[in-house]
């Protein structure tokens, strides 16, 4: 898994590209604080090499908890900036700092 951050000088946003290697998966979405944990509109596109990829504009100078949904299973990204316990989910969420 990988996270690429590209800060824009012209806007207060960061283009964040999420990449998930999941050859066997049918659907992968990224959900988090930035989209109210709703997979609608945050599906990643499957590439020919079997990885899923998507780029999203997120507000700079923020911190977001997030996870991937791979065929209905929640997983964390090992490339996250850090992890944070979430009482509601009863598990740790990945965190991205922009």
Short mmCIF file of C-alpha atoms in Angstrom, two decimals:
data_model
loop_
_atom_site.label_atom_id
_atom_site.label_comp_id
_atom_site.label_asym_id
_atom_site.label_seq_id
_atom_site.Cartn_x
_atom_site.Cartn_y
_atom_site.Cartn_z
CA UNK A 1 0.00 0.00 0.00
CA UNK A 2 1.12 3.53 -0.58
CA UNK A 3 0.04 7.09 0.04
CA UNK A 4 1.35 9.94 -2.12
CA UNK A 5 0.82 13.56 -1.10
CA UNK A 6 1.07 16.42 -3.57
CA UNK A 7 0.59 19.89 -2.08
CA UNK A 8 -0.83 22.54 -4.38
CA UNK A 9 0.50 26.09 -4.20
CA UNK A 10 -2.58 27.56 -5.85
CA UNK A 11 -5.20 26.00 -3.50
CA UNK A 12 -5.39 25.05 0.20
CA UNK A 13 -5.63 21.36 -0.70
CA UNK A 14 -3.38 18.35 -0.97
CA UNK A 15 -3.87 15.79 -3.74
CA UNK A 16 -3.67 12.45 -1.95
CA UNK A 17 -3.26 9.28 -4.01
CA UNK A 18 -4.14 6.02 -2.28
CA UNK A 19 -2.77 2.80 -3.82
CA UNK A 20 -3.84 -0.66 -2.64
CA UNK A 21 -2.43 -3.89 -4.09
CA UNK A 22 -5.42 -6.25 -4.08
CA UNK A 23 -5.31 -8.43 -7.19
CA UNK A 24 -8.05 -10.77 -6.01
CA UNK A 25 -10.39 -8.02 -4.81
CA UNK A 26 -13.47 -6.92 -6.71
CA UNK A 27 -14.03 -3.56 -4.95
CA UNK A 28 -11.84 -1.25 -2.85
CA UNK A 29 -12.90 2.06 -1.30
CA UNK A 30 -11.18 4.51 1.04
CA UNK A 31 -13.35 5.88 3.85
CA UNK A 32 -12.58 8.28 6.67
CA UNK A 33 -13.26 11.55 8.42
CA UNK A 34 -12.93 13.37 5.09
CA UNK A 35 -16.02 11.63 3.59
CA UNK A 36 -18.07 10.75 6.69
CA UNK A 37 -16.95 7.10 6.37
CA UNK A 38 -19.14 6.74 3.29
CA UNK A 39 -17.71 4.59 0.45
CA UNK A 40 -20.01 6.24 -2.09
CA UNK A 41 -17.81 8.38 -4.32
CA UNK A 42 -14.57 7.04 -2.83
CA UNK A 43 -14.15 3.83 -4.78
CA UNK A 44 -10.65 3.18 -6.06
CA UNK A 45 -10.14 2.21 -9.70
CA UNK A 46 -8.67 -1.20 -10.48
CA UNK A 47 -5.63 -1.02 -12.75
CA UNK A 48 -4.40 -3.72 -15.15
CA UNK A 49 -1.61 -4.70 -12.75
CA UNK A 50 -4.17 -5.60 -10.05
CA UNK A 51 -3.70 -2.57 -7.82
CA UNK A 52 -6.48 -0.13 -6.94
CA UNK A 53 -5.77 3.59 -7.11
CA UNK A 54 -7.59 6.85 -6.47
CA UNK A 55 -6.70 10.51 -5.96
CA UNK A 56 -8.67 12.86 -3.73
CA UNK A 57 -8.34 16.57 -2.91
CA UNK A 58 -8.19 16.94 0.88
CA UNK A 59 -7.88 20.18 2.87
CA UNK A 60 -4.33 21.00 3.94
CA UNK A 61 -3.27 21.34 7.58
CA UNK A 62 -5.69 18.65 8.73
CA UNK A 63 -5.47 15.18 10.20
CA UNK A 64 -7.87 12.44 9.07
CA UNK A 65 -8.59 8.94 10.31
CA UNK A 66 -9.22 6.50 7.46
CA UNK A 67 -9.40 2.83 6.46
CA UNK A 68 -9.83 0.85 3.27
CA UNK A 69 -12.82 -1.38 2.57
CA UNK A 70 -11.63 -4.33 0.50
CA UNK A 71 -14.57 -6.51 -0.55
CA UNK A 72 -16.41 -5.58 2.64
CA UNK A 73 -13.44 -5.97 5.04
CA UNK A 74 -11.91 -2.95 6.77
CA UNK A 75 -8.10 -2.78 6.65
CA UNK A 76 -5.47 -0.20 7.60
CA UNK A 77 -2.67 1.14 5.43
CA UNK A 78 0.80 0.25 6.70
CA UNK A 79 2.05 3.45 5.01
CA UNK A 80 -0.14 5.64 7.26
CA UNK A 81 1.50 8.51 9.16
CA UNK A 82 0.33 6.93 12.43
CA UNK A 83 -2.54 4.97 13.99
CA UNK A 84 -5.18 6.08 16.45
CA UNK A 85 -7.54 4.05 18.64
CA UNK A 86 -11.22 4.54 17.83
CA UNK A 87 -13.68 3.56 20.59
CA UNK A 88 -16.64 3.53 18.20
CA UNK A 89 -15.01 0.97 15.90
CA UNK A 90 -13.18 -0.82 18.71
CA UNK A 91 -9.96 -0.85 16.71
CA UNK A 92 -7.16 1.36 15.47
CA UNK A 93 -7.65 3.51 12.39
CA UNK A 94 -4.91 4.69 10.08
CA UNK A 95 -4.20 8.45 10.23
CA UNK A 96 -3.00 10.77 7.48
CA UNK A 97 -1.52 14.17 8.38
CA UNK A 98 -1.57 16.87 5.74
#
